[in-house]
Amino acid sequence: MNNKIVTRFAPSPTGYLHIGGARTALFIYLFTRQNNGKYILRIEDTDKERSKLEYEEDILAGLKWLELEHDEFVRQSDNIEYHQSCLKKLIDNNLAYVSKEEVQKEGDREEVIRFRNPNKKITFIDLIHGEIVFDTTDLGDFVIAKDMATPIFHLANVADDMASGVTHIIRGEEHISNTPRQILLFEALGAKTMPIYAHIPLILDRDRAKLSKRKHGASVWVSEYKKNGYLPEALNNYLALLGWSPQAANNNEQGTDDEILFREELLKRFDIKKVQKKGAIFDIEKLNWLNREYLKNQTTEAVAKEINERCPARVKELPLYSTDKLIQLTQILIERINNYGELTDILGRGDFDFFFTTPHPSQELLREGTYLSQTIDIIKNLPVENFSDPEKIKKALWDFASEKGRALVLWPMRVALTGQEKSPDPFTVASILGKEETIKRLAHAEQILS
Ligand code: GLU
Protein backbone atom coordinates (compact mmCIF):
# COMPACT_ATOMS: atom_id res chain seq x y z
CA MET A 1 0.00 0.00 0.00
CA ASN A 2 1.58 3.29 -1.11
CA ASN A 3 -0.81 5.68 0.35
CA LYS A 4 -0.88 4.41 3.87
CA ILE A 5 -1.50 7.16 6.35
CA VAL A 6 1.43 7.94 8.62
CA THR A 7 1.09 10.25 11.61
CA ARG A 8 3.29 11.25 14.48
CA PHE A 9 3.01 12.75 17.93
CA ALA A 10 6.21 14.70 18.49
CA PRO A 11 6.44 15.94 22.06
CA SER A 12 9.59 17.64 23.33
CA PRO A 13 10.67 16.14 26.64
CA THR A 14 11.01 19.57 28.21
CA GLY A 15 8.11 19.11 30.61
CA TYR A 16 5.70 16.49 31.91
CA LEU A 17 2.91 15.22 29.67
CA HIS A 18 0.43 18.08 29.46
CA ILE A 19 -3.33 17.68 29.09
CA GLY A 20 -3.01 19.43 25.72
CA GLY A 21 -0.33 16.98 24.61
CA ALA A 22 -2.47 14.04 25.65
CA ARG A 23 -5.39 15.47 23.69
CA THR A 24 -3.15 15.83 20.61
CA ALA A 25 -2.00 12.22 21.03
CA LEU A 26 -5.61 11.07 21.34
CA PHE A 27 -6.71 12.88 18.17
CA ILE A 28 -3.72 11.43 16.32
CA TYR A 29 -4.46 7.99 17.70
CA LEU A 30 -8.14 8.09 16.71
CA PHE A 31 -7.46 9.47 13.24
CA THR A 32 -4.72 6.93 12.57
CA ARG A 33 -6.69 3.92 13.78
CA GLN A 34 -9.73 5.04 11.80
CA ASN A 35 -7.55 4.97 8.69
CA ASN A 36 -5.49 1.85 9.41
CA GLY A 37 -2.45 4.03 9.43
CA LYS A 38 0.81 4.04 11.31
CA TYR A 39 1.26 6.19 14.38
CA ILE A 40 4.81 7.16 15.29
CA LEU A 41 5.75 8.53 18.67
CA ARG A 42 8.73 10.80 18.20
CA ILE A 43 10.51 12.29 21.18
CA GLU A 44 11.96 15.59 19.99
CA ASP A 45 14.96 15.87 22.25
CA THR A 46 17.33 17.98 20.17
CA ASP A 47 17.28 20.81 22.69
CA LYS A 48 19.77 19.18 25.03
CA GLU A 49 19.66 21.85 27.68
CA ARG A 50 15.93 21.63 28.24
CA SER A 51 15.28 17.94 27.53
CA LYS A 52 15.25 15.56 30.46
CA LEU A 53 14.90 11.81 30.66
CA GLU A 54 12.49 12.28 33.56
CA TYR A 55 10.11 14.15 31.26
CA GLU A 56 10.43 11.55 28.51
CA GLU A 57 9.55 8.83 31.00
CA ASP A 58 6.55 10.79 32.21
CA ILE A 59 5.31 11.28 28.65
CA LEU A 60 5.66 7.56 27.88
CA ALA A 61 3.99 6.57 31.15
CA GLY A 62 1.10 8.98 30.57
CA LEU A 63 0.45 7.74 27.05
CA LYS A 64 0.61 4.16 28.24
CA TRP A 65 -1.84 4.89 31.04
CA LEU A 66 -4.22 6.41 28.48
CA GLU A 67 -3.68 3.37 26.27
CA LEU A 68 -2.70 5.41 23.26
CA GLU A 69 -0.24 2.88 21.91
CA HIS A 70 2.07 3.93 19.10
CA ASP A 71 3.26 1.69 16.28
CA GLU A 72 6.78 3.00 16.08
CA PHE A 73 9.11 4.88 18.39
CA VAL A 74 11.71 7.42 17.28
CA ARG A 75 14.08 9.43 19.41
CA GLN A 76 15.04 12.49 17.45
CA SER A 77 18.60 12.64 18.76
CA ASP A 78 19.23 9.22 17.19
CA ASN A 79 18.73 10.82 13.79
CA ILE A 80 21.26 13.58 14.23
CA GLU A 81 23.51 12.36 11.41
CA TYR A 82 20.59 12.38 9.05
CA HIS A 83 19.71 15.93 10.09
CA GLN A 84 23.32 16.92 9.46
CA SER A 85 23.21 15.38 6.01
CA CYS A 86 20.05 17.35 5.23
CA LEU A 87 21.79 20.50 6.38
CA LYS A 88 24.78 19.75 4.16
CA LYS A 89 22.47 19.14 1.22
CA LEU A 90 20.81 22.52 1.71
CA ILE A 91 24.20 24.25 1.84
CA ASP A 92 25.53 22.35 -1.16
CA ASN A 93 22.46 23.42 -3.11
CA ASN A 94 22.93 27.00 -1.99
CA LEU A 95 19.59 26.90 -0.16
CA ALA A 96 21.22 27.70 3.17
CA TYR A 97 24.36 29.50 4.23
CA VAL A 98 26.73 29.91 7.12
CA SER A 99 26.41 33.30 8.66
CA LYS A 100 29.02 34.82 10.94
CA GLU A 101 27.18 36.75 13.59
CA GLU A 102 27.99 38.87 16.54
CA VAL A 103 27.07 37.13 19.75
CA GLN A 104 25.94 39.92 22.00
CA LYS A 105 27.30 38.79 25.33
CA GLU A 106 30.85 37.91 24.50
CA GLY A 107 31.31 40.32 21.63
CA ASP A 108 32.57 37.23 19.88
CA ARG A 109 31.78 36.15 16.37
CA GLU A 110 29.86 32.95 16.08
CA GLU A 111 28.34 31.12 13.16
CA VAL A 112 24.76 30.11 12.65
CA ILE A 113 23.23 28.54 9.59
CA ARG A 114 20.38 30.34 7.96
CA PHE A 115 17.90 29.17 5.40
CA ARG A 116 17.81 31.21 2.20
CA ASN A 117 14.18 32.27 2.25
CA PRO A 118 12.75 32.36 -1.30
CA ASN A 119 10.29 34.98 -0.02
CA LYS A 120 7.15 33.64 -1.53
CA LYS A 121 3.53 33.00 -0.90
CA ILE A 122 2.75 29.66 0.68
CA THR A 123 -0.73 28.17 0.57
CA PHE A 124 -1.70 25.13 2.52
CA ILE A 125 -4.91 23.39 3.39
CA ASP A 126 -5.48 22.76 7.06
CA LEU A 127 -8.13 20.13 7.79
CA ILE A 128 -9.53 22.30 10.57
CA HIS A 129 -8.74 25.86 9.51
CA GLY A 130 -9.22 25.49 5.77
CA GLU A 131 -6.96 27.31 3.34
CA ILE A 132 -4.16 29.32 4.89
CA VAL A 133 -2.07 31.72 2.83
CA PHE A 134 1.17 33.07 4.18
CA ASP A 135 3.79 35.39 2.75
CA THR A 136 7.14 34.10 3.98
CA THR A 137 8.95 37.37 3.30
CA ASP A 138 8.31 38.48 6.86
CA LEU A 139 10.20 35.47 8.19
CA GLY A 140 13.57 36.53 6.79
CA ASP A 141 16.40 34.03 6.47
CA PHE A 142 15.57 32.03 9.56
CA VAL A 143 18.08 29.98 11.55
CA ILE A 144 18.04 26.21 10.95
CA ALA A 145 21.25 25.16 12.74
CA LYS A 146 23.61 26.44 15.40
CA ASP A 147 26.54 25.05 13.43
CA MET A 148 27.10 22.28 10.92
CA ALA A 149 26.77 19.67 13.65
CA THR A 150 23.70 21.08 15.33
CA PRO A 151 20.53 21.46 13.27
CA ILE A 152 17.68 22.85 15.37
CA PHE A 153 13.91 22.49 15.66
CA HIS A 154 12.50 23.32 12.21
CA LEU A 155 15.07 21.34 10.28
CA ALA A 156 15.14 18.31 12.58
CA ASN A 157 11.34 18.27 12.68
CA VAL A 158 10.95 18.40 8.88
CA ALA A 159 13.82 15.98 8.20
CA ASP A 160 12.25 13.41 10.52
CA ASP A 161 8.80 13.84 9.05
CA MET A 162 10.25 13.27 5.59
CA ALA A 163 12.32 10.28 6.66
CA SER A 164 9.28 8.63 8.22
CA GLY A 165 6.99 9.44 5.34
CA VAL A 166 4.57 11.33 7.58
CA THR A 167 1.41 12.08 5.63
CA HIS A 168 -0.63 13.94 8.27
CA ILE A 169 0.64 16.39 10.85
CA ILE A 170 -1.84 16.83 13.66
CA ARG A 171 -0.62 19.20 16.33
CA GLY A 172 -1.52 22.15 18.51
CA GLU A 173 -2.52 25.46 17.04
CA GLU A 174 0.55 27.13 18.55
CA HIS A 175 2.50 25.50 15.70
CA ILE A 176 0.48 27.12 12.93
CA SER A 177 3.04 29.89 12.61
CA ASN A 178 5.82 27.31 12.20
CA THR A 179 4.12 25.70 9.24
CA PRO A 180 5.22 28.16 6.52
CA ARG A 181 8.88 27.77 7.52
CA GLN A 182 8.53 24.04 7.60
CA ILE A 183 6.82 23.91 4.22
CA LEU A 184 9.73 25.90 2.78
CA LEU A 185 12.10 23.30 4.23
CA PHE A 186 10.07 20.39 2.86
CA GLU A 187 10.30 21.99 -0.57
CA ALA A 188 14.00 22.73 -0.25
CA LEU A 189 14.71 19.15 0.80
CA GLY A 190 12.86 17.89 -2.26
CA ALA A 191 9.76 16.43 -0.63
CA LYS A 192 7.62 14.80 -3.30
CA THR A 193 4.38 15.34 -1.44
CA MET A 194 3.50 17.74 1.31
CA PRO A 195 1.99 16.51 4.56
CA ILE A 196 -1.57 17.46 5.29
CA TYR A 197 -1.94 19.61 8.39
CA ALA A 198 -4.55 19.76 11.13
CA HIS A 199 -3.92 22.32 13.84
CA ILE A 200 -6.13 21.64 16.82
CA PRO A 201 -7.45 24.45 19.03
CA LEU A 202 -5.85 25.65 22.23
CA ILE A 203 -7.21 24.51 25.56
CA LEU A 204 -8.35 27.44 27.67
CA ASP A 205 -9.56 27.87 31.22
CA ARG A 206 -12.93 29.40 32.07
CA ASP A 207 -11.43 32.87 31.84
CA ARG A 208 -10.22 31.96 28.37
CA ALA A 209 -6.58 31.98 29.43
CA LYS A 210 -4.33 29.31 27.97
CA LEU A 211 -3.83 26.32 30.29
CA SER A 212 -0.37 26.76 31.70
CA LYS A 213 1.74 25.31 34.43
CA ARG A 214 2.41 28.77 35.80
CA LYS A 215 -1.25 29.67 36.19
CA HIS A 216 -2.86 26.26 36.77
CA GLY A 217 -0.16 24.28 38.53
CA ALA A 218 -0.11 20.50 38.48
CA SER A 219 -3.65 20.33 37.06
CA VAL A 220 -2.17 20.71 33.56
CA TRP A 221 -0.32 17.40 33.85
CA VAL A 222 -1.79 14.04 32.99
CA SER A 223 0.06 12.41 35.91
CA GLU A 224 -2.00 14.50 38.30
CA TYR A 225 -5.23 12.92 37.03
CA LYS A 226 -3.70 9.49 37.39
CA LYS A 227 -2.61 10.30 40.92
CA ASN A 228 -6.04 11.66 41.80
CA GLY A 229 -7.67 8.46 40.67
CA TYR A 230 -9.43 9.48 37.49
CA LEU A 231 -10.14 6.63 35.11
CA PRO A 232 -8.04 6.79 31.95
CA GLU A 233 -11.07 5.92 29.78
CA ALA A 234 -12.99 8.83 31.27
CA LEU A 235 -10.11 11.22 30.74
CA ASN A 236 -9.80 10.10 27.11
CA ASN A 237 -13.51 10.62 26.63
CA TYR A 238 -13.22 14.07 28.13
CA LEU A 239 -10.17 15.00 26.07
CA ALA A 240 -12.03 13.97 22.91
CA LEU A 241 -14.66 16.58 23.75
CA LEU A 242 -12.07 19.35 24.01
CA GLY A 243 -12.56 20.80 20.59
CA TRP A 244 -14.76 18.10 19.13
CA SER A 245 -18.31 17.10 19.82
CA PRO A 246 -20.61 14.31 18.68
CA GLN A 247 -23.43 16.85 18.59
CA ALA A 248 -24.18 19.18 15.73
CA ALA A 249 -23.85 22.19 17.97
CA ASN A 250 -21.75 21.96 21.06
CA ASN A 251 -22.27 24.65 23.64
CA ASN A 252 -19.86 22.93 26.01
CA GLU A 253 -22.11 23.34 29.03
CA GLN A 254 -23.81 20.50 30.84
CA GLY A 255 -22.71 17.06 29.71
CA THR A 256 -25.30 14.93 27.95
CA ASP A 257 -25.52 11.16 27.65
CA ASP A 258 -24.54 11.11 23.99
CA GLU A 259 -21.19 12.55 25.05
CA ILE A 260 -20.37 9.37 26.95
CA LEU A 261 -18.29 7.70 24.29
CA PHE A 262 -16.20 4.64 24.98
CA ARG A 263 -13.12 3.98 22.90
CA GLU A 264 -15.00 2.02 20.20
CA GLU A 265 -17.59 4.75 19.84
CA LEU A 266 -14.94 7.44 19.67
CA LEU A 267 -13.26 5.45 16.94
CA LYS A 268 -16.52 5.31 15.03
CA ARG A 269 -17.62 8.88 15.47
CA PHE A 270 -14.59 11.10 15.89
CA ASP A 271 -13.97 13.29 12.85
CA ILE A 272 -10.83 15.39 12.63
CA LYS A 273 -12.49 17.61 10.03
CA LYS A 274 -15.21 18.52 12.50
CA VAL A 275 -12.83 19.78 15.16
CA GLN A 276 -13.67 23.37 16.02
CA LYS A 277 -11.39 26.32 15.38
CA LYS A 278 -12.15 28.23 18.54
CA GLY A 279 -10.38 27.46 21.81
CA ALA A 280 -11.76 24.60 23.90
CA ILE A 281 -12.69 25.35 27.50
CA PHE A 282 -11.38 22.95 30.10
CA ASP A 283 -14.12 22.31 32.63
CA ILE A 284 -13.26 20.08 35.59
CA GLU A 285 -16.96 19.71 36.47
CA LYS A 286 -17.61 18.05 33.16
CA LEU A 287 -14.64 15.75 33.58
CA ASN A 288 -15.93 14.87 37.06
CA TRP A 289 -19.36 14.09 35.65
CA LEU A 290 -17.88 11.83 33.00
CA ASN A 291 -15.62 10.14 35.52
CA ARG A 292 -18.61 9.43 37.77
CA GLU A 293 -20.38 7.88 34.79
CA TYR A 294 -17.39 5.64 34.12
CA LEU A 295 -17.08 4.76 37.80
CA LYS A 296 -20.54 3.19 37.58
CA ASN A 297 -19.15 0.63 35.15
CA GLN A 298 -16.19 -0.45 37.24
CA THR A 299 -16.15 -3.95 38.65
CA THR A 300 -16.61 -4.29 42.38
CA GLU A 301 -13.12 -5.82 42.56
CA ALA A 302 -11.51 -2.83 40.87
CA VAL A 303 -13.26 -0.38 43.18
CA ALA A 304 -12.50 -2.52 46.25
CA LYS A 305 -8.82 -2.48 45.37
CA GLU A 306 -8.78 1.31 45.16
CA ILE A 307 -10.71 1.67 48.41
CA ASN A 308 -8.28 -0.59 50.20
CA GLU A 309 -5.24 1.21 48.79
CA ARG A 310 -6.54 4.68 49.41
CA CYS A 311 -8.01 4.16 52.88
CA PRO A 312 -5.95 6.19 55.38
CA ALA A 313 -3.95 4.22 57.97
CA ARG A 314 -5.83 5.99 60.76
CA VAL A 315 -9.07 4.30 59.70
CA LYS A 316 -7.38 0.91 59.44
CA GLU A 317 -6.40 1.23 63.09
CA LEU A 318 -9.96 1.71 64.37
CA PRO A 319 -11.13 -1.10 66.74
CA LEU A 320 -13.80 -2.67 64.51
CA TYR A 321 -11.88 -2.27 61.27
CA SER A 322 -11.59 -5.18 58.88
CA THR A 323 -10.83 -5.17 55.19
CA ASP A 324 -14.06 -7.06 54.55
CA LYS A 325 -16.09 -4.38 56.24
CA LEU A 326 -14.27 -1.64 54.35
CA ILE A 327 -15.04 -3.39 51.07
CA GLN A 328 -18.71 -3.56 52.05
CA LEU A 329 -18.73 0.23 51.89
CA THR A 330 -18.06 0.12 48.14
CA GLN A 331 -21.55 1.14 47.07
CA ILE A 332 -21.83 3.90 49.66
CA LEU A 333 -18.46 5.33 48.76
CA ILE A 334 -18.73 5.11 45.00
CA GLU A 335 -21.87 7.23 45.00
CA ARG A 336 -20.08 10.00 46.85
CA ILE A 337 -16.90 10.50 44.86
CA ASN A 338 -15.80 12.14 41.61
CA ASN A 339 -12.56 10.17 41.51
CA TYR A 340 -10.74 7.55 43.57
CA GLY A 341 -8.54 10.20 45.13
CA GLU A 342 -11.57 11.47 47.02
CA LEU A 343 -11.81 8.13 48.82
CA THR A 344 -8.88 9.21 50.92
CA ASP A 345 -10.58 12.52 51.74
CA ILE A 346 -13.97 11.04 52.51
CA LEU A 347 -12.58 8.22 54.68
CA GLY A 348 -10.00 10.53 56.22
CA ARG A 349 -12.68 13.04 57.25
CA GLY A 350 -14.19 10.43 59.53
CA ASP A 351 -17.71 10.47 58.03
CA PHE A 352 -17.71 6.67 58.02
CA ASP A 353 -15.67 5.97 61.14
CA PHE A 354 -18.84 4.71 62.82
CA PHE A 355 -18.56 1.51 60.81
CA PHE A 356 -15.30 0.76 62.56
CA THR A 357 -15.83 2.11 66.04
CA THR A 358 -18.81 2.07 68.39
CA PRO A 359 -20.66 5.40 68.42
CA HIS A 360 -21.86 7.04 71.63
CA PRO A 361 -24.68 9.30 70.47
CA SER A 362 -25.97 11.96 72.84
CA GLN A 363 -29.51 11.85 74.23
CA GLU A 364 -30.17 15.06 72.39
CA LEU A 365 -29.24 13.59 69.02
CA LEU A 366 -31.17 10.37 69.64
CA ARG A 367 -34.25 12.48 70.43
CA GLU A 368 -36.72 9.70 71.14
CA GLY A 369 -36.40 6.22 72.61
CA THR A 370 -40.02 5.18 72.75
CA TYR A 371 -39.78 2.55 70.04
CA LEU A 372 -36.21 1.37 70.44
CA SER A 373 -37.05 -1.82 72.31
CA GLN A 374 -39.70 -2.82 69.75
CA THR A 375 -37.23 -2.06 66.99
CA ILE A 376 -34.73 -4.36 68.69
CA ASP A 377 -37.36 -7.11 68.87
CA ILE A 378 -38.12 -6.86 65.17
CA ILE A 379 -34.42 -6.95 64.33
CA LYS A 380 -33.90 -9.94 66.63
CA ASN A 381 -36.60 -11.87 64.77
CA LEU A 382 -35.02 -11.23 61.41
CA PRO A 383 -32.94 -14.20 60.19
CA VAL A 384 -29.26 -13.36 59.99
CA GLU A 385 -29.14 -14.12 56.22
CA ASN A 386 -31.54 -11.24 55.62
CA PHE A 387 -28.89 -8.82 56.73
CA SER A 388 -27.10 -9.16 53.43
CA ASP A 389 -29.89 -7.15 51.80
CA PRO A 390 -30.92 -3.70 53.10
CA GLU A 391 -34.27 -4.09 51.35
CA LYS A 392 -35.13 -7.06 53.57
CA ILE A 393 -34.32 -5.09 56.70
CA LYS A 394 -36.43 -2.24 55.42
CA LYS A 395 -39.31 -4.55 54.68
CA ALA A 396 -39.21 -5.99 58.19
CA LEU A 397 -39.43 -2.54 59.78
CA TRP A 398 -41.46 -0.57 57.31
CA ASP A 399 -44.99 -1.33 58.45
CA PHE A 400 -44.10 -0.78 62.07
CA ALA A 401 -42.37 2.51 61.25
CA SER A 402 -45.26 3.67 59.10
CA GLU A 403 -47.72 2.91 61.87
CA LYS A 404 -45.81 4.62 64.66
CA GLY A 405 -44.36 7.43 62.61
CA ARG A 406 -41.27 6.94 60.50
CA ALA A 407 -39.27 9.75 62.08
CA LEU A 408 -40.01 8.42 65.57
CA VAL A 409 -38.78 4.93 64.70
CA LEU A 410 -36.11 5.43 62.09
CA TRP A 411 -34.33 8.55 63.35
CA PRO A 412 -33.29 7.05 66.70
CA MET A 413 -32.43 3.80 64.99
CA ARG A 414 -30.17 5.52 62.47
CA VAL A 415 -28.52 7.69 65.13
CA ALA A 416 -28.03 4.66 67.38
CA LEU A 417 -26.19 2.91 64.57
CA THR A 418 -24.12 5.86 63.34
CA GLY A 419 -23.95 8.48 66.08
CA GLN A 420 -24.26 11.05 63.33
CA GLU A 421 -26.63 13.77 62.31
CA LYS A 422 -26.19 12.69 58.69
CA SER A 423 -25.41 9.28 57.30
CA PRO A 424 -26.65 6.67 54.86
CA ASP A 425 -30.09 5.20 55.67
CA PRO A 426 -30.41 2.86 58.68
CA PHE A 427 -31.16 -0.25 56.59
CA THR A 428 -27.97 0.08 54.57
CA VAL A 429 -25.97 0.73 57.71
CA ALA A 430 -27.56 -2.21 59.57
CA SER A 431 -26.87 -4.48 56.64
CA ILE A 432 -23.18 -3.60 56.73
CA LEU A 433 -22.90 -3.76 60.51
CA GLY A 434 -24.62 -7.16 60.65
CA LYS A 435 -27.26 -8.43 63.03
CA GLU A 436 -25.20 -8.72 66.18
CA GLU A 437 -23.56 -5.31 66.01
CA THR A 438 -26.87 -3.66 65.05
CA ILE A 439 -28.62 -5.07 68.10
CA LYS A 440 -25.69 -4.10 70.30
CA ARG A 441 -25.82 -0.49 69.16
CA LEU A 442 -29.60 -0.22 69.52
CA ALA A 443 -29.36 -1.59 73.06
CA HIS A 444 -26.55 0.86 73.82
CA ALA A 445 -28.75 3.74 72.67
CA GLU A 446 -31.56 2.50 74.88
CA GLN A 447 -29.17 2.65 77.85
CA ILE A 448 -28.07 6.15 76.97
CA LEU A 449 -31.67 7.30 76.98
CA SER A 450 -32.67 5.52 80.18
N1 GLU B 1 8.21 19.09 19.43
C1 GLU B 1 7.13 20.01 19.22
C2 GLU B 1 6.45 20.29 20.53
O1 GLU B 1 6.63 19.62 21.47
C3 GLU B 1 6.06 19.48 18.32
C4 GLU B 1 6.33 19.73 16.91
C5 GLU B 1 5.31 19.20 15.97
O2 GLU B 1 4.34 18.54 16.37
O3 GLU B 1 5.52 19.43 14.79
O4 GLU B 1 5.67 21.19 20.63
Short mmCIF file of N, CA and C in Angstrom, two decimals, residues 10 17 19 64 179 268 284 291 405 424:
data_model
loop_
_atom_site.label_atom_id
_atom_site.label_comp_id
_atom_site.label_asym_id
_atom_site.label_seq_id
_atom_site.Cartn_x
_atom_site.Cartn_y
_atom_site.Cartn_z
N ALA A 10 4.79 14.33 18.38
CA ALA A 10 6.21 14.70 18.49
C ALA A 10 6.48 15.58 19.70
N LEU A 17 3.99 15.31 30.65
CA LEU A 17 2.91 15.22 29.67
C LEU A 17 1.75 16.12 30.10
N ILE A 19 -1.99 18.03 29.54
CA ILE A 19 -3.33 17.68 29.09
C ILE A 19 -3.49 17.95 27.58
N LYS A 64 0.90 5.57 27.98
CA LYS A 64 0.61 4.16 28.24
C LYS A 64 -0.64 4.05 29.13
N THR A 179 4.40 26.48 10.45
CA THR A 179 4.12 25.70 9.24
C THR A 179 4.73 26.31 7.98
N LYS A 268 -15.51 5.25 16.08
CA LYS A 268 -16.52 5.31 15.03
C LYS A 268 -16.87 6.75 14.67
N ILE A 284 -13.48 21.23 34.69
CA ILE A 284 -13.26 20.08 35.59
C ILE A 284 -14.58 19.44 36.01
N ASN A 291 -16.30 11.14 34.72
CA ASN A 291 -15.62 10.14 35.52
C ASN A 291 -16.60 9.38 36.41
N GLY A 405 -44.97 6.17 63.07
CA GLY A 405 -44.36 7.43 62.61
C GLY A 405 -42.91 7.16 62.26
N PRO A 424 -25.78 7.48 55.72
CA PRO A 424 -26.65 6.67 54.86
C PRO A 424 -27.84 6.14 55.68
#
